[in-house]
Amino acid sequence: MVNSSSCGSAPAPASGLRAGPAGGLAPPVVRFAPSPTGFLHIGGARTALFNYLFARRHGGTYLLRIEDTDRARSSQAAIDAILESLAWLDLMPDQPPVFQSTRSARHAEVAAALLEAGHAYRCWMQPEEIEAERARLRASGRGQRLESPWRDRSDGPADRPFVVRLKAPRTGETVVDDRVQGRIVFPNAELDDFVLLRSDGTPTYMLAVVVDDHDMGVTHVIRGDDHLSNTPRQLALLRALGWPEPVHAHVPMIHGPDGAKLSKRHGALGVEAYREMGFLPEALENYLLRLGWAHGDTELVAREEAIALFSLEGIGRSPARFDMKKLESVNRHYLLRADNRRLADLVLPRLAAIADQQNAARHQELLLRSMDELKARAKDLNALAQSAAFLVRARPLDMDAAAQRALDEGLGLLATMRDRLALLDPWSREALERVAREVAESAGAGLGQVAAPLRAALTGQAASPSVFGILEVLGRDESLGRIDDALASKVNGHGKV
Ligand code: GLU
């Protein structure tokens, strides 16, 4: 398993795909490898998306590895949150996730093989010694590389704990030929003999990631550029093992509108927060795709097209800035095109707190009928729910103050409209508008004066989509019922009519 000499991989063809056994191109294997220490960050979601698209573009496999080796910081809640967000984004892996914590015996086995082959050594330096050595290095100004006295000795004290370190190369250089960042040269003089196994025998991230990527057959590592500096170390480890090197693509971080790396102070970071804000998953996906990847200046790229167009070469080298306004406009685009029944299903739970549960089926029906009108005006599902609230509220509707005023001012016109509407046939938008005009004209009023109390009676609010559209979707019975409720409230409340 372990080669005694270093061995680089053959140069990859231009696409970054490896030659397969039969001389054709082997389908790539990629992975998304989140650490479950919190929600799924939108940067992580974008990494998952890029991996997914790359795999689909080339007929490959997209895997998920949950990097839960840090037991103190990992939690089941975080694992659930990550899986839920991936499911919501329709980015679930092609195979069940690999949990890194289940693989520690394999990690230890690889470390033992490296020891055996002389590529790793036991280091008995104690934390205080390491600290003192680091302080000495700092004071001497001779760089930061820690040199263990145990690199070429194995006669350490049997009763003291030790860690296992890689015997990293000290001369020459390590070149990372990154698909996004280009060719980056790291002098090996800067490589330290990093720890593979801690003194309690647990593997470090650096060992686990290399072993797992290899065992999972990963051919392309597409991840955030916060891991770029780990890459020469991982390559040193791979070379010691004589394992093939994957292609690397390090994607720049997402920055906030102020140009600083996206952080909590910029607001929401987790995918689930965007879900709650009422964004559609396909809109967030399209937005995240364009945030860091481009194909000309096409903004709207839905999944199928993204699969056809995606390439690592399209990923930009500099960090992109998160722009909420742009996300909202992408969301509007997808809302307009979304299936009405799906939107109704998404909006109804957001209305559960105010909805009249007795009439759920009827409300669903009303919501569906009004959806074209409602979705044309909404920027997200919450705004959509807000504008749809009047459809599902229990009757008699609560009136807001502005609606009360409109009603008080237009009670007579509303009563006249009620009588005309009762006789109207057909109940069509044109006929409704015609009647309203006639009523306005004969009262010497404007159309707005007729519409205002009508809107108040039908919605409980003073602002809404077109009142004729509302009459049309509510239908005759529901419209007259609501108007009667409003008139009755005034009779009972003020004895005016
Ligand atoms: N678990 C690492 C993280 O969440 C990613 C490791 C990798 O992609 O190689 O940052």
PDB file of C-alpha atoms and ligand atoms in Angstrom, residues 31 33-35 65 67 205 209 213 221-223 226-227 234, ligand 1:
ATOM      1  CA  ARG A  31     -17.431  14.834  -2.738  1.00  0.00           C
ATOM      2  CA  ALA A  33     -17.236  17.211   2.954  1.00  0.00           C
ATOM      3  CA  PRO A  34     -18.889  19.480   5.522  1.00  0.00           C
ATOM      4  CA  SER A  35     -17.946  19.481   9.187  1.00  0.00           C
ATOM      5  CA  ARG A  65     -18.779  12.876   3.625  1.00  0.00           C
ATOM      6  CA  GLU A  67     -16.452  15.152   8.724  1.00  0.00           C
ATOM      7  CA  TYR A 205      -8.222  16.089   9.779  1.00  0.00           C
ATOM      8  CA  VAL A 209      -9.328  13.646   4.556  1.00  0.00           C
ATOM      9  CA  ASP A 213     -10.787  10.792  -0.411  1.00  0.00           C
ATOM     10  CA  VAL A 221     -11.417  17.901  -4.866  1.00  0.00           C
ATOM     11  CA  ILE A 222     -13.589  20.978  -5.309  1.00  0.00           C
ATOM     12  CA  ARG A 223     -13.716  22.989  -2.085  1.00  0.00           C
ATOM     13  CA  ASP A 226      -9.652  28.258   2.874  1.00  0.00           C
ATOM     14  CA  HIS A 227      -8.248  24.754   2.308  1.00  0.00           C
ATOM     15  CA  GLN A 234      -2.126  16.577   1.724  1.00  0.00           C
TER      16      GLN A 234
HETATM   17  N1  GLU B   1     -14.554  19.470   6.453  1.00  0.00           N
HETATM   18  C1  GLU B   1     -13.906  20.573   5.803  1.00  0.00           C
HETATM   19  C2  GLU B   1     -14.755  21.826   6.027  1.00  0.00           C
HETATM   20  O1  GLU B   1     -15.908  21.734   6.347  1.00  0.00           O
HETATM   21  C3  GLU B   1     -13.737  20.380   4.311  1.00  0.00           C
HETATM   22  C4  GLU B   1     -12.637  19.481   3.986  1.00  0.00           C
HETATM   23  C5  GLU B   1     -12.376  19.343   2.506  1.00  0.00           C
HETATM   24  O2  GLU B   1     -13.247  19.709   1.685  1.00  0.00           O
HETATM   25  O3  GLU B   1     -11.328  18.833   2.161  1.00  0.00           O
HETATM   26  O4  GLU B   1     -14.238  22.914   5.848  1.00  0.00           O
END
